[in-house]
mmCIF file of C-alpha atoms and ligand atoms in Angstrom:
data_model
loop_
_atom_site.group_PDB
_atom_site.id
_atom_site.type_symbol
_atom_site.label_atom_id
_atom_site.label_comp_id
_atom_site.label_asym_id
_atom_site.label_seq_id
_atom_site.Cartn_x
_atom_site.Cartn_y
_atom_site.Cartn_z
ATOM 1 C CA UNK L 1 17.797 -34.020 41.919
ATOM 2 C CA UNK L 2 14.656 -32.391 40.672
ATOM 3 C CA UNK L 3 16.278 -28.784 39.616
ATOM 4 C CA UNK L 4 16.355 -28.624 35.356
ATOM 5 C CA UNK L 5 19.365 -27.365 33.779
ATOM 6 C CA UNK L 6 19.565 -24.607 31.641
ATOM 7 C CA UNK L 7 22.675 -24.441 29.816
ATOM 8 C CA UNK L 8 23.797 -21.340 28.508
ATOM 9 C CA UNK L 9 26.654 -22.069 25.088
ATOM 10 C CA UNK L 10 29.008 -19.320 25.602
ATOM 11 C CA UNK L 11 30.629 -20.193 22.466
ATOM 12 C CA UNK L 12 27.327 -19.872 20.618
ATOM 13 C CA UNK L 13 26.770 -16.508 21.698
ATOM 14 C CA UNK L 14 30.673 -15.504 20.515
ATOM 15 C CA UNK L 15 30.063 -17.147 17.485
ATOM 16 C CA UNK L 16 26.285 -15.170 16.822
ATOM 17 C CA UNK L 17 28.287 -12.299 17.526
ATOM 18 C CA UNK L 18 31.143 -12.293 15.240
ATOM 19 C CA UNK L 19 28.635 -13.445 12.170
ATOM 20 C CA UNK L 20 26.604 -10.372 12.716
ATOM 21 C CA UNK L 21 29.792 -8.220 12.899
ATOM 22 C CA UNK L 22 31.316 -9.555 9.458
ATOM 23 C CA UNK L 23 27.534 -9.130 8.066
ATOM 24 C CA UNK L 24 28.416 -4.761 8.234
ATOM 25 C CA UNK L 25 30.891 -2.514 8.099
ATOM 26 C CA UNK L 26 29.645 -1.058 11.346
ATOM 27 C CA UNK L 27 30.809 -1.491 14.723
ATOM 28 C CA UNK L 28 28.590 -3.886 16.103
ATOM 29 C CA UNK L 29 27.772 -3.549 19.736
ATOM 30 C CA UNK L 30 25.646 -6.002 22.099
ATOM 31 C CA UNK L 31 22.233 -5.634 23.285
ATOM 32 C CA UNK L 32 22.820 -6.864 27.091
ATOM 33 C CA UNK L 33 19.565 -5.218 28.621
ATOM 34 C CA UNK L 34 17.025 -7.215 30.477
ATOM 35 C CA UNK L 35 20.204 -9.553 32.750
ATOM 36 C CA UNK L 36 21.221 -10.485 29.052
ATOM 37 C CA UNK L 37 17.781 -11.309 27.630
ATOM 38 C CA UNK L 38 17.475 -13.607 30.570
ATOM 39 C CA UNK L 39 20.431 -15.454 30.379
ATOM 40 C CA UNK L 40 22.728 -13.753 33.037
ATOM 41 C CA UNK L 41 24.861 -10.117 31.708
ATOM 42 C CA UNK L 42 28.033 -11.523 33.994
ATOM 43 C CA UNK L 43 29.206 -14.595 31.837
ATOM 44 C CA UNK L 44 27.513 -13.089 28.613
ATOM 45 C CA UNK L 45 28.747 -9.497 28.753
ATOM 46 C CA UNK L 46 32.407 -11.050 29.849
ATOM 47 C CA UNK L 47 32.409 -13.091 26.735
ATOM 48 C CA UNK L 48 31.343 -10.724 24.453
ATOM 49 C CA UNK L 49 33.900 -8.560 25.522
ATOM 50 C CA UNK L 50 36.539 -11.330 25.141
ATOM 51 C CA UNK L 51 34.990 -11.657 21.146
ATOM 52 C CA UNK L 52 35.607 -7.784 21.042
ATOM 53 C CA UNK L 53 32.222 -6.231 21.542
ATOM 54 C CA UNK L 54 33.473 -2.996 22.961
ATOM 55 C CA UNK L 55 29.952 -0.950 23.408
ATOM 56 C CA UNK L 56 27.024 -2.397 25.330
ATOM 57 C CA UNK L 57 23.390 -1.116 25.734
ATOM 58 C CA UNK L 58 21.098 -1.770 28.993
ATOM 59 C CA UNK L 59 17.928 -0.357 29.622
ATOM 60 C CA UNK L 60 18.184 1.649 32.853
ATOM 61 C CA UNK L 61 21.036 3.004 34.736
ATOM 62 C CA UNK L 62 20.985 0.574 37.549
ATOM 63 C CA UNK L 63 21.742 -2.290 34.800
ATOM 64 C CA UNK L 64 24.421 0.120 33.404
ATOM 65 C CA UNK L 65 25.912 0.293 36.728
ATOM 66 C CA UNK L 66 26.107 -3.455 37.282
ATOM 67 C CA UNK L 67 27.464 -3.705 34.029
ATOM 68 C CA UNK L 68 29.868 -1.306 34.786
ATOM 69 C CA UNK L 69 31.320 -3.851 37.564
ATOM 70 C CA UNK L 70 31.439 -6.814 35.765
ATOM 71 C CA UNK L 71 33.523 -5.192 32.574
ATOM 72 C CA UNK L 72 35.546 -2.332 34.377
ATOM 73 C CA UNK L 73 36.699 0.422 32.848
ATOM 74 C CA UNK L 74 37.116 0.604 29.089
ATOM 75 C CA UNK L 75 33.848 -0.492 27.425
ATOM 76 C CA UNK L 76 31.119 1.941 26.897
ATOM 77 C CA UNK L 77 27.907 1.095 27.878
ATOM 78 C CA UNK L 78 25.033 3.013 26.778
ATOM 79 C CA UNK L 79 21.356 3.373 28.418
ATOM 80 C CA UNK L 80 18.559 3.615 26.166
ATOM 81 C CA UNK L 81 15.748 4.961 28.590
ATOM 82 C CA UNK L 82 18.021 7.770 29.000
ATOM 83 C CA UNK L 83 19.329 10.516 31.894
ATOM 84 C CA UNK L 84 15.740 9.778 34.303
ATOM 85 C CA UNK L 85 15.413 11.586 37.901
ATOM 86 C CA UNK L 86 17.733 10.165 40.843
ATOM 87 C CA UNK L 87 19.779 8.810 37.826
ATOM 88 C CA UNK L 88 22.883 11.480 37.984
ATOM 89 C CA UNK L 89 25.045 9.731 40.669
ATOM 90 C CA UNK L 90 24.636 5.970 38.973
ATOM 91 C CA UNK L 91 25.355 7.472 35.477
ATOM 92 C CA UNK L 92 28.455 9.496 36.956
ATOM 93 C CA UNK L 93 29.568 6.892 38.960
ATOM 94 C CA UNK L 94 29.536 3.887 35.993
ATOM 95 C CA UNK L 95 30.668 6.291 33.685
ATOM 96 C CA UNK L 96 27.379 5.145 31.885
ATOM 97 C CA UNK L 97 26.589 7.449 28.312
ATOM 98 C CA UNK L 98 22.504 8.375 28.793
ATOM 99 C CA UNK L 99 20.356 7.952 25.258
ATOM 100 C CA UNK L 100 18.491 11.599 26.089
ATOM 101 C CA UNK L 101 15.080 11.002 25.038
ATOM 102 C CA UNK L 102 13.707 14.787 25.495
ATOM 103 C CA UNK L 103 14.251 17.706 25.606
ATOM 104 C CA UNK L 104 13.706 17.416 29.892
ATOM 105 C CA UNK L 105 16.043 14.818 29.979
ATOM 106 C CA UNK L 106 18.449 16.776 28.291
ATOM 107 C CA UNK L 107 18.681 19.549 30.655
ATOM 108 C CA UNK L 108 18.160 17.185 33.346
ATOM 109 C CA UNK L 109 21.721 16.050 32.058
ATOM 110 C CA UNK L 110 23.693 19.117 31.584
ATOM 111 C CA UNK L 111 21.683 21.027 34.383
ATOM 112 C CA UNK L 112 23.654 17.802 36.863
ATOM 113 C CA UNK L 113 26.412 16.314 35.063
ATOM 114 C CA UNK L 114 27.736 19.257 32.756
ATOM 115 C CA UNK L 115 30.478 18.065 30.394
ATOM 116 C CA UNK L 116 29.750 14.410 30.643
ATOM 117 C CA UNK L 117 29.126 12.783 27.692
ATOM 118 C CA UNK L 118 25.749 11.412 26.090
ATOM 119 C CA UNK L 119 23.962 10.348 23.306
ATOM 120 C CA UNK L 120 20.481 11.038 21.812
ATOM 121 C CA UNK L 121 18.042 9.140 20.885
ATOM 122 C CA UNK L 122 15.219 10.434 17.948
ATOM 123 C CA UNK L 123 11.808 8.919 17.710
ATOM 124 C CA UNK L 124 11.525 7.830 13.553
ATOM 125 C CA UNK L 125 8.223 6.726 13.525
ATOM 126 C CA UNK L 126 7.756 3.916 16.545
ATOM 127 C CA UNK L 127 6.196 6.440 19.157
ATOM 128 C CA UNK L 128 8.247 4.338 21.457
ATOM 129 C CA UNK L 129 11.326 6.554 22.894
ATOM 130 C CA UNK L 130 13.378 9.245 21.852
ATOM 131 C CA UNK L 131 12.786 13.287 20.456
ATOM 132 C CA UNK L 132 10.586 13.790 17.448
ATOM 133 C CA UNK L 133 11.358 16.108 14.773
ATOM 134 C CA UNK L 134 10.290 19.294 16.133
ATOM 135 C CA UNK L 135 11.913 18.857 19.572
ATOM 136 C CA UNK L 136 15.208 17.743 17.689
ATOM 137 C CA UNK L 137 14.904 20.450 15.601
ATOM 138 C CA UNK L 138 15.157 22.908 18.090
ATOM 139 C CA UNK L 139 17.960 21.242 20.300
ATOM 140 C CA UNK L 140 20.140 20.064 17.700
ATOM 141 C CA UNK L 141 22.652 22.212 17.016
ATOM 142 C CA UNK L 142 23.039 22.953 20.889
ATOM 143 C CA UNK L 143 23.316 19.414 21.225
ATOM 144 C CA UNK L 144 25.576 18.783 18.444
ATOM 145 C CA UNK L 145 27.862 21.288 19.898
ATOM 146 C CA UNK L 146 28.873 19.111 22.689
ATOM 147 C CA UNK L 147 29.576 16.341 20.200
ATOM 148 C CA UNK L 148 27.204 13.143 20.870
ATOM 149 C CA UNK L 149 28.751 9.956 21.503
ATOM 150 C CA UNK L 150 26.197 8.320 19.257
ATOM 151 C CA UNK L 151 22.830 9.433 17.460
ATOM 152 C CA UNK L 152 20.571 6.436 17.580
ATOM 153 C CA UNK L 153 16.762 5.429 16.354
ATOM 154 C CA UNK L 154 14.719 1.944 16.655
ATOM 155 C CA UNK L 155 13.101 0.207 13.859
ATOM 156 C CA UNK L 156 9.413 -0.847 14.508
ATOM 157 C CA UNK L 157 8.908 -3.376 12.148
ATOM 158 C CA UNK L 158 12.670 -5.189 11.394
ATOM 159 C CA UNK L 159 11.271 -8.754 11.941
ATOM 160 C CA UNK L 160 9.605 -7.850 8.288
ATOM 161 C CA UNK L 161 12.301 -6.987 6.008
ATOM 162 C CA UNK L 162 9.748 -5.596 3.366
ATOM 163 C CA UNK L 163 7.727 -4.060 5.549
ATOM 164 C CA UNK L 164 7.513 -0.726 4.133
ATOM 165 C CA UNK L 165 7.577 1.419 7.431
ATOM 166 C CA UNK L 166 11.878 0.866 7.226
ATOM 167 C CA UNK L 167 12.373 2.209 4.537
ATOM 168 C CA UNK L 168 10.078 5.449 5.667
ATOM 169 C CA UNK L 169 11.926 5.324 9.479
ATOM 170 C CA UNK L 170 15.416 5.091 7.679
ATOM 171 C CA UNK L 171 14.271 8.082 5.261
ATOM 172 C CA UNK L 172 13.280 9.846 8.693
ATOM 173 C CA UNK L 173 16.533 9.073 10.453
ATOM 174 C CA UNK L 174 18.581 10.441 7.259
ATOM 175 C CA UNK L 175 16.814 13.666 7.057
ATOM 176 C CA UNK L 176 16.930 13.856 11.151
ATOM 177 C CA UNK L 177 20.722 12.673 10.430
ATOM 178 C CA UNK L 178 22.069 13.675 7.157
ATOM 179 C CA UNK L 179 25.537 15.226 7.589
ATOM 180 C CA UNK L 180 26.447 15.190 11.354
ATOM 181 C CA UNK L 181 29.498 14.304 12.608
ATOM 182 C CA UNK L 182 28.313 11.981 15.705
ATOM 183 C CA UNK L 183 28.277 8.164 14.984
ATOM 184 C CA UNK L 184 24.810 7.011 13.756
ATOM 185 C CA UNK L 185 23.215 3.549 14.753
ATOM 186 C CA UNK L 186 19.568 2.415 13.425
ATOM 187 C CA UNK L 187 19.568 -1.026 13.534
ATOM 188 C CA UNK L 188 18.909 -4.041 15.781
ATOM 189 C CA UNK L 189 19.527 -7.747 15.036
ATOM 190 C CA UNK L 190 16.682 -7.226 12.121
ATOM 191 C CA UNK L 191 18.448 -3.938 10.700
ATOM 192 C CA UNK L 192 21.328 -5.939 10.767
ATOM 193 C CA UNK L 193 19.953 -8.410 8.697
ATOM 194 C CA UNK L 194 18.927 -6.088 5.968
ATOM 195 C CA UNK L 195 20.889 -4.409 3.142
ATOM 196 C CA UNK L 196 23.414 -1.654 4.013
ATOM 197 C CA UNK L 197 21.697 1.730 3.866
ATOM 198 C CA UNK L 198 20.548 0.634 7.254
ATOM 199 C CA UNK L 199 23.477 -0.190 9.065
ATOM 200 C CA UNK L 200 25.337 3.979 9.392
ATOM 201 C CA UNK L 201 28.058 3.161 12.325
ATOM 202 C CA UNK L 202 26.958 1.322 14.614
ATOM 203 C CA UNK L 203 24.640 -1.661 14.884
ATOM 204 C CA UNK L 204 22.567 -3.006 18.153
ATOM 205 C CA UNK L 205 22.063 -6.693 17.939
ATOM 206 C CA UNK L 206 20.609 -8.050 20.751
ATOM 207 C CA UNK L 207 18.108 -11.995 19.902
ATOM 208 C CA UNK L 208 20.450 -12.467 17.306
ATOM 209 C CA UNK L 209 23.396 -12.892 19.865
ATOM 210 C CA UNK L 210 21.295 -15.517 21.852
ATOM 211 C CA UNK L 211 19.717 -17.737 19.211
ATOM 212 C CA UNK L 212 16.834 -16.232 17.984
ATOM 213 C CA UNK L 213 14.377 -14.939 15.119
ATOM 214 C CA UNK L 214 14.903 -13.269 13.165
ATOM 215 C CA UNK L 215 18.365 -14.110 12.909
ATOM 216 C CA UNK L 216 17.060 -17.780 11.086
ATOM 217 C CA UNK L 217 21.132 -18.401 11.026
ATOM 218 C CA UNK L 218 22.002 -18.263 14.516
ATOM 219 C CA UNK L 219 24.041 -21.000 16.455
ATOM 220 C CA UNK L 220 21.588 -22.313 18.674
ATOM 221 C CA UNK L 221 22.275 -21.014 22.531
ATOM 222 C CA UNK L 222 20.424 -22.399 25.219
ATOM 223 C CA UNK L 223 19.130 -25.939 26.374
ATOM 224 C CA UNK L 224 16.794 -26.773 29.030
ATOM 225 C CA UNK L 225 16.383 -30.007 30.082
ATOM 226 C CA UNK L 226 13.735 -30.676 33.018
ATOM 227 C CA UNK L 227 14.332 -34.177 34.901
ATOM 228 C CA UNK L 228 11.826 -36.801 34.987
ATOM 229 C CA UNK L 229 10.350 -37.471 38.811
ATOM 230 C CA UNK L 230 8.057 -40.484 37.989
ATOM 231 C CA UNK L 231 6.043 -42.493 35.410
ATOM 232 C CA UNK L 232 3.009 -44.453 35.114
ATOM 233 C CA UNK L 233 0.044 -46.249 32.827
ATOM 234 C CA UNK L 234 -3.088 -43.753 32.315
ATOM 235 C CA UNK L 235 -5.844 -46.020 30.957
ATOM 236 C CA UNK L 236 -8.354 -45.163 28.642
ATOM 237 C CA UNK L 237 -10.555 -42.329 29.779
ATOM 238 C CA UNK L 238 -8.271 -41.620 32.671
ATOM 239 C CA UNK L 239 -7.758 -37.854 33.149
ATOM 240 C CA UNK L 240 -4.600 -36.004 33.634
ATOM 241 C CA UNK L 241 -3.849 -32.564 35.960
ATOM 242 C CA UNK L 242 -6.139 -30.280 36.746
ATOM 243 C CA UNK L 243 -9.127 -29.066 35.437
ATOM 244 C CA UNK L 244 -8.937 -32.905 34.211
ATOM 245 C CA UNK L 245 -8.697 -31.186 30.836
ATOM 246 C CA UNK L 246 -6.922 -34.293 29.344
ATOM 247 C CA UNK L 247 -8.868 -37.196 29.019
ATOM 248 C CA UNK L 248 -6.727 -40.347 27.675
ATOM 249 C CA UNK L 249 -8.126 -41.631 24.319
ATOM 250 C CA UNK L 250 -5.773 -45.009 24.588
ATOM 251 C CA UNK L 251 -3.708 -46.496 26.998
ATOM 252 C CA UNK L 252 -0.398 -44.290 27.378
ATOM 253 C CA UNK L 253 2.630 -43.913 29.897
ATOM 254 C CA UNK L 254 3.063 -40.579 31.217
ATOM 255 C CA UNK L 255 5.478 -38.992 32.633
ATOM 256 C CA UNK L 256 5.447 -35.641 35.065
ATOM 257 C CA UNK L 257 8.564 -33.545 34.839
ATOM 258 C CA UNK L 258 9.890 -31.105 37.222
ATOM 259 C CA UNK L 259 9.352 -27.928 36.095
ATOM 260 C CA UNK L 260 6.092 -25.576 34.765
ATOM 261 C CA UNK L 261 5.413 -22.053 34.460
ATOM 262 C CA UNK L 262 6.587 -21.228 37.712
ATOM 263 C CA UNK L 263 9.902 -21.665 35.576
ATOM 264 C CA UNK L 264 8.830 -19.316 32.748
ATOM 265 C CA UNK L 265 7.163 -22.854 30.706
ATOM 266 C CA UNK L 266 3.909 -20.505 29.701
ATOM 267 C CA UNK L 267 0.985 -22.081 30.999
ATOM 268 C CA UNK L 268 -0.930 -21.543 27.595
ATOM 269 C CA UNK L 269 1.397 -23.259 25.486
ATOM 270 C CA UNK L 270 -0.019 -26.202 27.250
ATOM 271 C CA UNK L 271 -1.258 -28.381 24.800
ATOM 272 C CA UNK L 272 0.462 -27.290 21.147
ATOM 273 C CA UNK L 273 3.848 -27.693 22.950
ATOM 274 C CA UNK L 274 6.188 -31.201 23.218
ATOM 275 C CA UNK L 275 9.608 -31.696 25.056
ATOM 276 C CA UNK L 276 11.622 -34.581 23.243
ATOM 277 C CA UNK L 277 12.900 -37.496 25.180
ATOM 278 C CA UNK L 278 16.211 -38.152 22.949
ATOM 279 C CA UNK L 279 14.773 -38.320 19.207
ATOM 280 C CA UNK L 280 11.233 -38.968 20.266
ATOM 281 C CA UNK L 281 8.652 -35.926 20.616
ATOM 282 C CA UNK L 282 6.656 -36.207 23.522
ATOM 283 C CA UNK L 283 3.494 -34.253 23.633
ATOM 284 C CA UNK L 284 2.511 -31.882 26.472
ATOM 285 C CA UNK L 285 -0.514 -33.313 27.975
ATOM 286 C CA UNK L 286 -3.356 -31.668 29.643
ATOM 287 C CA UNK L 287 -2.570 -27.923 31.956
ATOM 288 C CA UNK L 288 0.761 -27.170 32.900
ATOM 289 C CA UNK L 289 1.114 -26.491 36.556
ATOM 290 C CA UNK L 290 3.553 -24.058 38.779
ATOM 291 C CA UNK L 291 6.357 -26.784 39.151
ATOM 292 C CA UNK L 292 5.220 -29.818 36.764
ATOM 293 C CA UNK L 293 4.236 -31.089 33.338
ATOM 294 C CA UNK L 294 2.466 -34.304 32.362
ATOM 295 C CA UNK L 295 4.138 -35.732 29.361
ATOM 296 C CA UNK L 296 3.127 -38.497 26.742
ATOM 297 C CA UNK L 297 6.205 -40.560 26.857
ATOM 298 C CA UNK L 298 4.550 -43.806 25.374
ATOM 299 C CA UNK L 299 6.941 -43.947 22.222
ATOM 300 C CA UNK L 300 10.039 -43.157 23.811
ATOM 301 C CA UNK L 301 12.884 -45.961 23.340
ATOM 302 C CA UNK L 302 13.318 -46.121 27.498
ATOM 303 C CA UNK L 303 12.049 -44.242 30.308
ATOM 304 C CA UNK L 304 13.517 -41.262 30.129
ATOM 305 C CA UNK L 305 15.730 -39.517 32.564
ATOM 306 C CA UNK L 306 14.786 -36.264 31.735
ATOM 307 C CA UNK L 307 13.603 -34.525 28.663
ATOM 308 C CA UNK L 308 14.486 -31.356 26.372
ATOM 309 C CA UNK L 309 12.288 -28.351 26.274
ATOM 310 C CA UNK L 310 15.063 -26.274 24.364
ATOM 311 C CA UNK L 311 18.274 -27.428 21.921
ATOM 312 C CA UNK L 312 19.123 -29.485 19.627
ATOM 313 C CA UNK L 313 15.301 -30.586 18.653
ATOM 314 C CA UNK L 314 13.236 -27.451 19.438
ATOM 315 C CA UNK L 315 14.348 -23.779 19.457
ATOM 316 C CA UNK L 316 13.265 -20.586 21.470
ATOM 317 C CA UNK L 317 11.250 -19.398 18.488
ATOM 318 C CA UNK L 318 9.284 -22.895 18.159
ATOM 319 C CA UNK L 319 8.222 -23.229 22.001
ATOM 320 C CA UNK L 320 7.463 -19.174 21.400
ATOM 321 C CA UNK L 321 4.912 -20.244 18.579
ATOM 322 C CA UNK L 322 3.119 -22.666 20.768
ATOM 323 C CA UNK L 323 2.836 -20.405 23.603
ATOM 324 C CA UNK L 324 1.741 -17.642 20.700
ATOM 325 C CA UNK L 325 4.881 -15.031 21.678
ATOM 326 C CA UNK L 326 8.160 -14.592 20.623
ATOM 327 C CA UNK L 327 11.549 -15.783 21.476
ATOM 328 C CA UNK L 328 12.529 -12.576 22.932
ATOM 329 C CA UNK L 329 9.485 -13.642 26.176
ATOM 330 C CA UNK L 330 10.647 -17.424 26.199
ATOM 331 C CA UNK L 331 14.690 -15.982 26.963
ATOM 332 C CA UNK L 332 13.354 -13.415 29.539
ATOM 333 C CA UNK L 333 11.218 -15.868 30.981
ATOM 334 C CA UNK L 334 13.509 -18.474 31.669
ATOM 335 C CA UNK L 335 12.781 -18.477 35.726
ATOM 336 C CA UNK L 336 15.568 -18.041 38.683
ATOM 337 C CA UNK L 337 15.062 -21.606 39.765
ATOM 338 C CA UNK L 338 17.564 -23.194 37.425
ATOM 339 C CA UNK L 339 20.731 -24.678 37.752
ATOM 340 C CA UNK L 340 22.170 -22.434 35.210
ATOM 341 C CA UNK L 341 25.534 -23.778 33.759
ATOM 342 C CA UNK L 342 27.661 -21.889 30.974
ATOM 343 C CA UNK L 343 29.684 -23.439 28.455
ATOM 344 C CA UNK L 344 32.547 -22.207 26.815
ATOM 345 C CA UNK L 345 33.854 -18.780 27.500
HETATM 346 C C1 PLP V 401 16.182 -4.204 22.622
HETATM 347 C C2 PLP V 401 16.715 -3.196 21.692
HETATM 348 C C3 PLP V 401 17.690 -3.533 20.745
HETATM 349 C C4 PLP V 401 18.066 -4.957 20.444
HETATM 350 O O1 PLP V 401 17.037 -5.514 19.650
HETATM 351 P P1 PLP V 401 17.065 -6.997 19.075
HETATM 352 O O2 PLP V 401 15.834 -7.097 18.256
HETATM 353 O O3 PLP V 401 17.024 -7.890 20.280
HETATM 354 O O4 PLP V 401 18.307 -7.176 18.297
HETATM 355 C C5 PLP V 401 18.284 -2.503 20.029
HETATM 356 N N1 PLP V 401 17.896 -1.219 20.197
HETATM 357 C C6 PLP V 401 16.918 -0.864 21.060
HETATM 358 C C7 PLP V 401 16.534 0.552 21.186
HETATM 359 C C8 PLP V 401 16.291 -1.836 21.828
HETATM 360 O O5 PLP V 401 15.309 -1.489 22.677
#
């Protein structure tokens, strides 16, 4: 069998979860946009539910209303890109609470579905989503009035604790925020990590759950290991895949493993990246191509079976910096043509 495994540690996600709750007084909810950062929202959402996550957040409705069918009734689930045309039936239907972004959006929202609830979402700086002062300003106590299931802002720069534009978005949110009765949320996994005048009521953790930076603690979460189809002697000044942009400098066994960037490997990680057959790093040699990668397996102990991209040796965040992105792209990268297995529950 040529198909790589991705394994998906159930567990580890539970376990990421719960740490980040205990870090806050908040309730902390989970961040299952985007299929679950890649990783599939049917096991993932299920577990975190089973851990006690009891409020989820997806970006559009149409992930709200799958959502809504994997976890029943009960859970909230929120949708950050808010109440958006043709949107009314899905967000009725789920039971889905919109993040209103506008001013539009919120009459879009009464104007179709009046008396269901919602939340709000206030732009603090990013010039990303949500109302700015003015518009807030003029809505707020109308909105207020039909008491907001949550009041929620994004940090733009939480990867950087120091970085002094949360400190001047938190300031923002307050004075947008300051005595309201409607639970307040700021942070994501990066808010989370930082001291408690950003946490309010509810937290938003979503790379932290699944591994990543800049959650440095996290319990690892996924492994990827890519089978080896064949191996063979390159000779000095051989060349290896195309654009023959390897050229052997020694004799050196290679190996060509079944997957590439068909499978979400980035191509341009090519040559600062390494897999590791068991505790040996073996380097990534010359371009990666749709369905294989040439690998320097001379130092391995055996001919390998197959070799690690992600676990134990290398993390999302490390194959990230060689490709020159962040975890968050390697997770929602991770291609369809896996055999995806989940561990735990
Ligand atoms: C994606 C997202 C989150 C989760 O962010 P992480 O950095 O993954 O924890 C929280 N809130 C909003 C508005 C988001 O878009």
């Amino acid at each position: 069998m040529a198909q790589a495994t991705l394994t998906i540690d159930l567990d580890a996600i539970r376990a990421n979860w719960r740490a980040l709750d205990r870090k806050t007084d908040a309730e902390t909810a989970a961040v299952v946009k985007a299929d679950a950062y890649g990783l599939g929202v049917g096991p993932v959402a299920t577990a975190l539910a089973k851990e006690g996550a009891r409020r989820f957040f997806v970006a559009l409705a149409e992930e709200g209303a799958e959502l809504r069918r994997i976890l029943g009734p009960g859970p909230e689930i929120c949708v950050f890109s808010g109440h958006m045309e043709g949107d009314a039936d899905l967000i009725a239907g789920a039971n889905l609470v919109p993040m209103l972004n506008s001013i539009d959006q919120m009459l879009r929202h009464v104007e179709s579905l009046p008396g269901h609830g919602f939340g709000i979402q206030l732009d603090t700086g990013m010039n990303r989503l949500g109302m700015e002062l003015a518009e807030w300003s003029a809505l707020r106590d109308i909105a207020l009035a039909q008491n907001p299931a949550l009041v929620m802002s994004h940090l733009a720069c939480a990867d950087e604790a120091a970085h002094p534009m949360n400190t001047r978005q938190n300031d923002n949110f307050r004075a947008m925020t300051d005595g309201i009765d409607a639970p307040r949320s700021l942070s994501a996994t990066g808010g989370v990590l930082m001291d408690e005048s950003f946490h309010f009521d509810v937290t938003r953790p979503g790379i932290g759950l699944y591994g990543g930076l800049p959650y440095v603690d996290a319990v690892p979460v996924v492994t990827l290991d890519i089978p080896v189809i064949q191996i063979r002697e390159v000779a000095v000044g051989e060349t290896i895949g195309y654009g023959n942009t390897f050229v052997a400098e020694e004799n050196i066994h290679v190996a060509t493993i079944a997957a590439g960037y068909a499978d979400g490997i980035i191509r341009a990680m090519g040559p600062k990246a390494s897999v590791w057959a068991g505790e040996t790093r073996c380097k990534i040699l010359g371009r990666i191509s749709m369905d294989l990668i040439g690998i320097d397996v001379s130092n391995a102990k055996a001919p390998p079976v197959s070799v690690e991209l992600l676990g134990r040796h290398q993390s999302i965040d490390t194959v990230a910096e060689a490709a020159g992105t962040i975890g968050y792209e390697i997770l929602t990268s991770l291609g369809a043509r896996y055999n995806r297995r989940y561990t735990g529950a």
